[in-house]
PDB file of C-alpha atoms in Angstrom:
ATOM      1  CA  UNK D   1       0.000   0.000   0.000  1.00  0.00           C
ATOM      2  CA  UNK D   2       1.443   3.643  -1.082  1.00  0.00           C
ATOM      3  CA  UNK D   3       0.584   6.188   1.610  1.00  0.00           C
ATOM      4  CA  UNK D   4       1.142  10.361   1.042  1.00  0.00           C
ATOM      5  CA  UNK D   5       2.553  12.561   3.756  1.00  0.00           C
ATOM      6  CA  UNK D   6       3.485  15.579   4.237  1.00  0.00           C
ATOM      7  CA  UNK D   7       4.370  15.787   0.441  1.00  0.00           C
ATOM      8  CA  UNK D   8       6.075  12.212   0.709  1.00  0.00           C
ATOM      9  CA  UNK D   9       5.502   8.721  -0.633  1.00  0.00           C
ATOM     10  CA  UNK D  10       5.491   6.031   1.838  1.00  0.00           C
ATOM     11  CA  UNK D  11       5.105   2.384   1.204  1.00  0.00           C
ATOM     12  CA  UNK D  12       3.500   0.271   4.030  1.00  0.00           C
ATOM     13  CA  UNK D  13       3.478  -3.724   4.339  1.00  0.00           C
ATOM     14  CA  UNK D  14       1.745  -6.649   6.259  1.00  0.00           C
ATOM     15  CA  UNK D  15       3.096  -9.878   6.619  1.00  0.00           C
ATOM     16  CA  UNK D  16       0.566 -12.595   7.402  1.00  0.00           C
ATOM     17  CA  UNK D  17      -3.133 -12.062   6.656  1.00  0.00           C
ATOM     18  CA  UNK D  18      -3.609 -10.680  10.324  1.00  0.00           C
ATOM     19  CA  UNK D  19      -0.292  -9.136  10.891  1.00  0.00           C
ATOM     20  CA  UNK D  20      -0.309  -5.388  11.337  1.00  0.00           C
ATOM     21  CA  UNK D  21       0.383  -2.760   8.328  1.00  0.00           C
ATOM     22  CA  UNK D  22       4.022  -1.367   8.718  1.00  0.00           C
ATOM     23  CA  UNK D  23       5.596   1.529   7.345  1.00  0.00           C
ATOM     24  CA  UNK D  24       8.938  -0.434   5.066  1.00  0.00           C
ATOM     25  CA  UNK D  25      10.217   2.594   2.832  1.00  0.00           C
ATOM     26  CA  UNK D  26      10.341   6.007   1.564  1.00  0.00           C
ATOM     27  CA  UNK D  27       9.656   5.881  -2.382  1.00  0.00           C
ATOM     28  CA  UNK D  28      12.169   8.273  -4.210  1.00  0.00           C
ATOM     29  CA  UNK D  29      10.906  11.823  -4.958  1.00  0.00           C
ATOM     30  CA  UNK D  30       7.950  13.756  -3.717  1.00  0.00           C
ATOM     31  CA  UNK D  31       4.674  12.460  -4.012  1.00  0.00           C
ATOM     32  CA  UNK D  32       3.794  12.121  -7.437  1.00  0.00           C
ATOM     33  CA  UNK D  33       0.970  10.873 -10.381  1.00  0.00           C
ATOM     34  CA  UNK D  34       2.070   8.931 -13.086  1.00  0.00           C
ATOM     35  CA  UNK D  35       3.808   6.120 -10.659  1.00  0.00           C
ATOM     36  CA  UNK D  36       2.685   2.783 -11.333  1.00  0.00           C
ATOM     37  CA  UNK D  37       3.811  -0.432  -8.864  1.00  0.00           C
ATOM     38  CA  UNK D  38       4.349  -4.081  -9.504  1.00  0.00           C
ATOM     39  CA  UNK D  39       5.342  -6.465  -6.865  1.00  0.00           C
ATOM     40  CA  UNK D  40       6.879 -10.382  -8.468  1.00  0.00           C
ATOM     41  CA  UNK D  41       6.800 -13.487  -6.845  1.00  0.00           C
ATOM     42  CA  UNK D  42       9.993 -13.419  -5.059  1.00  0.00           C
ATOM     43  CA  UNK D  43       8.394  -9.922  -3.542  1.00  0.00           C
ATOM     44  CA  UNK D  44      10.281  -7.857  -5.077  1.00  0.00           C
ATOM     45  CA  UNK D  45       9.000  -4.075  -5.368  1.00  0.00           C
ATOM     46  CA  UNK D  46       9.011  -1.989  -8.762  1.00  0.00           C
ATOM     47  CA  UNK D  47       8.361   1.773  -8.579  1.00  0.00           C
ATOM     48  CA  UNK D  48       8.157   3.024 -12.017  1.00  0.00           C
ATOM     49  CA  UNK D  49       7.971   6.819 -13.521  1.00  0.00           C
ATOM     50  CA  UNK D  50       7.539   9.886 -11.722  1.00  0.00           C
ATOM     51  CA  UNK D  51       4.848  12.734 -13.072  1.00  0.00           C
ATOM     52  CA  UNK D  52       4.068  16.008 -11.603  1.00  0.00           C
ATOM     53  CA  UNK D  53       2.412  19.423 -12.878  1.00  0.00           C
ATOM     54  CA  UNK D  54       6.050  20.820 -13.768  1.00  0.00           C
ATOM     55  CA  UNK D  55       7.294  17.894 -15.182  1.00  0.00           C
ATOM     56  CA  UNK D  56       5.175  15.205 -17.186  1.00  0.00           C
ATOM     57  CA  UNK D  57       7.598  12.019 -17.782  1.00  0.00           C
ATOM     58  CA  UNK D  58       7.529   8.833 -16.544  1.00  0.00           C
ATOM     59  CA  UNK D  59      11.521   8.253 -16.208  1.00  0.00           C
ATOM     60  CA  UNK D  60      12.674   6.520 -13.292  1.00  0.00           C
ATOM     61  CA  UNK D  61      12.373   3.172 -12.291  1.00  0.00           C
ATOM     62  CA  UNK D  62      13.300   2.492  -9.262  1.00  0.00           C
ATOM     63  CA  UNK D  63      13.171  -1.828  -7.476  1.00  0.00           C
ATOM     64  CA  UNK D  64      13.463  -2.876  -3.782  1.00  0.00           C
ATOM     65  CA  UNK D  65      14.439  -6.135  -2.429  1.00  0.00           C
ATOM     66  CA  UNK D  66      14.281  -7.553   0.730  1.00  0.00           C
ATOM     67  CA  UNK D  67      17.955  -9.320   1.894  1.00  0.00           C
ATOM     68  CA  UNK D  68      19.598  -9.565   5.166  1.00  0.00           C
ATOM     69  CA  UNK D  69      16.389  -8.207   7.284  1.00  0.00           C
ATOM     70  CA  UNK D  70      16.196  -4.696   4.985  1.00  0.00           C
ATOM     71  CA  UNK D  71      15.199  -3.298   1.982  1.00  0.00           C
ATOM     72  CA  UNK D  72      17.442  -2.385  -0.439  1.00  0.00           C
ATOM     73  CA  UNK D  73      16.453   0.005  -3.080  1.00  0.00           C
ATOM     74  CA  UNK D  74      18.710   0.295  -6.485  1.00  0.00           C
ATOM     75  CA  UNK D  75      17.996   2.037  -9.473  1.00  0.00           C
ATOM     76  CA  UNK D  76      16.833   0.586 -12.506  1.00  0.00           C
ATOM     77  CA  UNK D  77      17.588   2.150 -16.141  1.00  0.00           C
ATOM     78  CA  UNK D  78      15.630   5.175 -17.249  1.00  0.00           C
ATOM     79  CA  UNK D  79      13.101   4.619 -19.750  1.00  0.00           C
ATOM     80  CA  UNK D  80      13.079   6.256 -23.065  1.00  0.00           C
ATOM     81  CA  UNK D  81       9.405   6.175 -23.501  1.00  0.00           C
ATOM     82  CA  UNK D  82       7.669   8.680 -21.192  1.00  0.00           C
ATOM     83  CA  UNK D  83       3.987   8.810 -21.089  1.00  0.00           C
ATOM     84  CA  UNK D  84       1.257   9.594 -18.051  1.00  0.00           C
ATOM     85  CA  UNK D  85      -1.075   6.376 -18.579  1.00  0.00           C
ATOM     86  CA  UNK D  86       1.806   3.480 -18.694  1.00  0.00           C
ATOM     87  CA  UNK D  87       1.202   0.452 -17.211  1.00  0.00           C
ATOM     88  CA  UNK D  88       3.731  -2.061 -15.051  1.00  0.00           C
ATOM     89  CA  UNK D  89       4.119  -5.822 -14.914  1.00  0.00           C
ATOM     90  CA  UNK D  90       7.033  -7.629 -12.809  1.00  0.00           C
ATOM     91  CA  UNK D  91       7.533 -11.393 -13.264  1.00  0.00           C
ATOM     92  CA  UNK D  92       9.712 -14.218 -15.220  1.00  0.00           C
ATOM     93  CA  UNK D  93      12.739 -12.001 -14.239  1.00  0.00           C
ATOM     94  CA  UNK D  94      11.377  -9.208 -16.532  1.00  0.00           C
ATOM     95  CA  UNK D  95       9.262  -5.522 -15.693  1.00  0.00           C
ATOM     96  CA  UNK D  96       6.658  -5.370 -18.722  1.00  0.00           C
ATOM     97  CA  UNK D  97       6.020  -1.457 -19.315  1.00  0.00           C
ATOM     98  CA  UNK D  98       3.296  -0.371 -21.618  1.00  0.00           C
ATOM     99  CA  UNK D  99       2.153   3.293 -22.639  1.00  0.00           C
ATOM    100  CA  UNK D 100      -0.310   3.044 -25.943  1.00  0.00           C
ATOM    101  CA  UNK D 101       1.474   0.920 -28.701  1.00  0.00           C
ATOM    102  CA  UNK D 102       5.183   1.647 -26.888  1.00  0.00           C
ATOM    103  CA  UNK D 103       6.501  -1.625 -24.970  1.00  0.00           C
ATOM    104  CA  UNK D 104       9.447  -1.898 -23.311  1.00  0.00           C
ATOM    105  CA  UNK D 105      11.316  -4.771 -21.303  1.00  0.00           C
ATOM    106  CA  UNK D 106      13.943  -5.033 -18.768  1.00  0.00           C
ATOM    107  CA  UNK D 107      15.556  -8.424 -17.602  1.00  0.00           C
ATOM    108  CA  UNK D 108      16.345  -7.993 -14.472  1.00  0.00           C
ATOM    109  CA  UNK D 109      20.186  -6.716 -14.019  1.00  0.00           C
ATOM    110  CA  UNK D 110      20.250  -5.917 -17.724  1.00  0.00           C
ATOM    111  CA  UNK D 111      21.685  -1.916 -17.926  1.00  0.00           C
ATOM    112  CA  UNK D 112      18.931  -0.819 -20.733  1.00  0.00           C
ATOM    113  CA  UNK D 113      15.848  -1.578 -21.696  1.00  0.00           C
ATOM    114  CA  UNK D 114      14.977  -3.466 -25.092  1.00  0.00           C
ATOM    115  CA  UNK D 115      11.986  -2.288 -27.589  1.00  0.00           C
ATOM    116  CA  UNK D 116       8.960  -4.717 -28.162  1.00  0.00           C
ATOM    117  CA  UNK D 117       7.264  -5.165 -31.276  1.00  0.00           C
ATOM    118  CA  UNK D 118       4.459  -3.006 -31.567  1.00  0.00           C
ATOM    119  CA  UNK D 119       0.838  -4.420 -30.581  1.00  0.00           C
ATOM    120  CA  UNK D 120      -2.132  -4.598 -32.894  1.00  0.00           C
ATOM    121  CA  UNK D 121      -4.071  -2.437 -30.976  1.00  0.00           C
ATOM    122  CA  UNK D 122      -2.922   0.343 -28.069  1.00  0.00           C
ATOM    123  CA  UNK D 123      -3.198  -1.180 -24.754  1.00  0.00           C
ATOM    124  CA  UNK D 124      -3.697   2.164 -23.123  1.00  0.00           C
ATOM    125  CA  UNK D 125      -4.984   1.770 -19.631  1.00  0.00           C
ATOM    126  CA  UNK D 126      -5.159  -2.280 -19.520  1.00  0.00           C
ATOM    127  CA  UNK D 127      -4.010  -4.248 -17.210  1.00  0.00           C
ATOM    128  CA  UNK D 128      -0.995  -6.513 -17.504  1.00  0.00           C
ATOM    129  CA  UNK D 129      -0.810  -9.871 -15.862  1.00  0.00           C
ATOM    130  CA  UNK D 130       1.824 -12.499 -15.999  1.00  0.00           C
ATOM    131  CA  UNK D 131       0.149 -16.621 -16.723  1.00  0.00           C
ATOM    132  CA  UNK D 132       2.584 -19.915 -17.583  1.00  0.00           C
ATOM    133  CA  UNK D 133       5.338 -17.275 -18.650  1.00  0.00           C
ATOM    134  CA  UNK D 134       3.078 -15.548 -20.974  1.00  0.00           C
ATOM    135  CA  UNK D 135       2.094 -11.509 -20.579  1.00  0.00           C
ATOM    136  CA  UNK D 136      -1.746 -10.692 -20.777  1.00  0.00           C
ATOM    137  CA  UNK D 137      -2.847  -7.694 -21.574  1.00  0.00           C
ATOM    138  CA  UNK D 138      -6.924  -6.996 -20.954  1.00  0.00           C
ATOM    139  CA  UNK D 139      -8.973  -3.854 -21.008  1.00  0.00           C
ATOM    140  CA  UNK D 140      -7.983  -0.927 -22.104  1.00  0.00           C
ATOM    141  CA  UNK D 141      -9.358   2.463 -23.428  1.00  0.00           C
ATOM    142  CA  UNK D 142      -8.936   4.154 -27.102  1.00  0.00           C
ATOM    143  CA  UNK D 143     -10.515   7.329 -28.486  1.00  0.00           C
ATOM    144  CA  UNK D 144     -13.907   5.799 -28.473  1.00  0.00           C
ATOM    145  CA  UNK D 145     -13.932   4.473 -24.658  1.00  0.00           C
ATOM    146  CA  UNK D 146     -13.261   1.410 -22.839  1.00  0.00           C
ATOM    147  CA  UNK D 147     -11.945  -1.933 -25.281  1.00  0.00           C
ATOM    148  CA  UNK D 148     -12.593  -5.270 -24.646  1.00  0.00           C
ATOM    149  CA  UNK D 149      -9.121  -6.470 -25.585  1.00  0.00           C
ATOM    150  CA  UNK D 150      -6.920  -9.292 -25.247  1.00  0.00           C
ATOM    151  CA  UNK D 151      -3.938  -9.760 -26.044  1.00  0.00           C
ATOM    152  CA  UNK D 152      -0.993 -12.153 -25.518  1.00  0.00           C
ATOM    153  CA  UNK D 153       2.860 -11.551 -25.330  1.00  0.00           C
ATOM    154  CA  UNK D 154       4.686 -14.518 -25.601  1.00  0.00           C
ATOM    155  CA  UNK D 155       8.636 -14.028 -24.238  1.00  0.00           C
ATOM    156  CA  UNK D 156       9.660 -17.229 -26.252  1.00  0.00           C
ATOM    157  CA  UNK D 157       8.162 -17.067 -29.582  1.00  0.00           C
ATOM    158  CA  UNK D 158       8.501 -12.970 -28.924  1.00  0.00           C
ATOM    159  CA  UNK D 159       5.343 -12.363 -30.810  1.00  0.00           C
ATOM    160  CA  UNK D 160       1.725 -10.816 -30.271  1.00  0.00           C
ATOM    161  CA  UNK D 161      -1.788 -13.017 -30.519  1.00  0.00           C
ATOM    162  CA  UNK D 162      -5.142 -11.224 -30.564  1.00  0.00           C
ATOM    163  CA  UNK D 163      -7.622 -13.757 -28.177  1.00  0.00           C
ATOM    164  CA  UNK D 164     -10.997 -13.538 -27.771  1.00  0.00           C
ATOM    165  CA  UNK D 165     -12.621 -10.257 -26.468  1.00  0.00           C
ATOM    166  CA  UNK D 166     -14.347  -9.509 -22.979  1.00  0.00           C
ATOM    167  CA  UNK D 167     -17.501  -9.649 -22.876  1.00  0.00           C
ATOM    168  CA  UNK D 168     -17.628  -6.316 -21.509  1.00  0.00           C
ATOM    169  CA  UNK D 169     -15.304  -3.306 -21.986  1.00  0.00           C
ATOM    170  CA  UNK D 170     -13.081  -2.553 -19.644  1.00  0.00           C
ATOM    171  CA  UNK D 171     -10.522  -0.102 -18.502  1.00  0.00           C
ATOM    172  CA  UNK D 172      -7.941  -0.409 -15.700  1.00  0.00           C
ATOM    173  CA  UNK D 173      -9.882  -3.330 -13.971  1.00  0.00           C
ATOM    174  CA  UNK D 174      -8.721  -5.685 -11.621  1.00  0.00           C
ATOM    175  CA  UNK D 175      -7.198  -9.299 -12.327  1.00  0.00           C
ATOM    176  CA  UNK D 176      -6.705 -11.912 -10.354  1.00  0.00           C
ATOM    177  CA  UNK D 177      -5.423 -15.502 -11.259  1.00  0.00           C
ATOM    178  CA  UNK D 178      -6.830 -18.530  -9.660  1.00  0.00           C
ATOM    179  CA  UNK D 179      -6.358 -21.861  -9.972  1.00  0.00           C
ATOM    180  CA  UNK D 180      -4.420 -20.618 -13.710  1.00  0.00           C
ATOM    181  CA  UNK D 181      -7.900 -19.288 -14.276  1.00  0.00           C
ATOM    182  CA  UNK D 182      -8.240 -15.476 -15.236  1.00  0.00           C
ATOM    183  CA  UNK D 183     -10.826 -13.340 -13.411  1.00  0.00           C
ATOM    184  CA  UNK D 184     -11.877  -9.827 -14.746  1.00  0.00           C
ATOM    185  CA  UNK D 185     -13.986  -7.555 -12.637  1.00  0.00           C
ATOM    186  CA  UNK D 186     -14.441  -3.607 -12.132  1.00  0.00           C
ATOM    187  CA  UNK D 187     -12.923  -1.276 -14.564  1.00  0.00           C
ATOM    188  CA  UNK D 188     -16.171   0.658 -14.978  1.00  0.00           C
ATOM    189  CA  UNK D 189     -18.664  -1.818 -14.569  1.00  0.00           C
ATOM    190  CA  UNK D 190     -19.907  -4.436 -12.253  1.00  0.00           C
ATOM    191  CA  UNK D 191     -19.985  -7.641 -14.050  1.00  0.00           C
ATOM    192  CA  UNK D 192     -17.254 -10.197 -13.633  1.00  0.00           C
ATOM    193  CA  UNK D 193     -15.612 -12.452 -15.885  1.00  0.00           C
ATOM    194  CA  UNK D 194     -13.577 -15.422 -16.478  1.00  0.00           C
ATOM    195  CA  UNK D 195     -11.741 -17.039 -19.087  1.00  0.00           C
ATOM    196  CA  UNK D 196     -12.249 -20.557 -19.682  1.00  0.00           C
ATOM    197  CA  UNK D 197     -11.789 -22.954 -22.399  1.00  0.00           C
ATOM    198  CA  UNK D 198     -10.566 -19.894 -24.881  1.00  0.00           C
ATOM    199  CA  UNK D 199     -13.554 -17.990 -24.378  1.00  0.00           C
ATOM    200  CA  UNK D 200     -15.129 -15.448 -21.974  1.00  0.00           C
ATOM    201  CA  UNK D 201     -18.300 -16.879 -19.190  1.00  0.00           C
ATOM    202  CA  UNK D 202     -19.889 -13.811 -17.221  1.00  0.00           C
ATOM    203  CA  UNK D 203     -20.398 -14.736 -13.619  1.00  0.00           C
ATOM    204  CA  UNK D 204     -22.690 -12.609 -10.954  1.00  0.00           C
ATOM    205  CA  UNK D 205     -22.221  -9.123 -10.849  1.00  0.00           C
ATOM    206  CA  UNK D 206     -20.769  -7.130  -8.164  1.00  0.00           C
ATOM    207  CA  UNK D 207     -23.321  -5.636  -6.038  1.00  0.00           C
ATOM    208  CA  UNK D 208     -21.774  -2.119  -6.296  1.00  0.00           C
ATOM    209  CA  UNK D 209     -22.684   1.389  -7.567  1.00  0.00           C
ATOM    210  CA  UNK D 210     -22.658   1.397 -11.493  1.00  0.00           C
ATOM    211  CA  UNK D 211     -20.561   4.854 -11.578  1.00  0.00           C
ATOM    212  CA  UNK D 212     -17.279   2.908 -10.176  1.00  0.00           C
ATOM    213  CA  UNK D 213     -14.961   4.218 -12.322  1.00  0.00           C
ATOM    214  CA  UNK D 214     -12.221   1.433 -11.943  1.00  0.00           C
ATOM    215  CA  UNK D 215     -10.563  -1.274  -9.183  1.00  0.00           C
ATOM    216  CA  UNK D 216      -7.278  -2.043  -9.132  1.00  0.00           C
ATOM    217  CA  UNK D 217      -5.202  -4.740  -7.663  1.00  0.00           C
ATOM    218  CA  UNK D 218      -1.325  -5.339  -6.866  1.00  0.00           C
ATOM    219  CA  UNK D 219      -0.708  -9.039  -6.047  1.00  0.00           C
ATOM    220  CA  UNK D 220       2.086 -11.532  -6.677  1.00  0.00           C
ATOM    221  CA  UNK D 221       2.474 -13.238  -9.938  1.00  0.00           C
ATOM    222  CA  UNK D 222       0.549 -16.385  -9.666  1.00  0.00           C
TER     223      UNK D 222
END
């Protein structure tokens, strides 16, 4: 959980499900917009970019690891592609950054960042999740409002595939991985969905108000 005060950034843990939120770190800068976070499943911590009203690039990355009973914080390799709305994935020993049809990927330890083909479609505002060492890339939002896309980045073959659409359009909604199922819900509606057997099912909807704008989630890769 990110925290502001006093015109700082404070990150804040818990360890157990009933353990007690504690204040681990100081992010880098003054509080900010722009910054997205991705945690991986060793729990390492990925600050990325750093916006403000006097200057509007997304720059610095920044990761923490725990070792030896602290955190460590070193800094990553600027990027080259600034934009407000990117997007940040951490998993497979790679950060994932999106902004529109710009991708970028860093293996971890690497001093630069390498330039992924361009997608078929911008993935503005979707959410990136990491499944069987593949990058999926859902939602999103283009001139005309949300998108119901999905896409698939595969590390290996290093290539792009177009899957089904949601159901519903989405924009920044929340993922979650269960069981290697994917689960879609929020993002500007209330319905929920999952992906099985290549195509889209739409489960229950949320009992919420229908003017949520958009839920998000930071977990550990499943």
């Amino acid at each position: 959980i990110t925290s502001s005060q006093y015109g700082r950034e404070y990150v804040w843990c818990r360890q157990g499900i009933n353990g007690i939120f504690r204040r681990v770190f100081l992010l880098p800068f003054t509080t900010s917009i722009g910054r997205r976070f991705s945690v991986d499943s060793k729990n390492q911590f990925f600050a990325i970019g750093h916006a403000s009203q006097y200057h509007n690039k997304n720059t610095n990355a920044w990761r923490y690891k725990y070792s030896q009973h602290r955190w460590r914080v070193s800094a990553l390799p600027p990027l080259d592609c600034a934009h407000p709305h990117m997007e940040v994935c951490a998993g497979m020993g790679r950060v994932f950054v999106v902004a529109g049809f710009q991708v970028r990927e860093l293996i971890y330890n690497n001093t630069h960042w390498c330039t992924l083909p361009e997608p078929p479609v911008s993935l503005r505002f979707s959410t990136a999740v990491i499944l069987n060492e593949e990058v999926y890339y859902i939602g999103g939002q283009d001139d005309k409002g949300p998108t119901g896309n999905f896409l698939k980045w595969s590390p290996v073959t290093r290539s792009w595939t177009q899957l089904p659409k949601l159901l519903q359009p989405r924009w920044r909604c929340c993922v979650r991985i269960y069981s290697g199922v994917l689960m879609v819900f929020g993002g500007g509606c209330t319905s929920v969905e999952v992906f099985l057997r290549h195509r889209w099912v739409q489960l229950p909807s949320m009992h919420a108000l229908p003017n949520i704008s958009h839920l998000v989630s930071i977990q550990p890769v499943c």
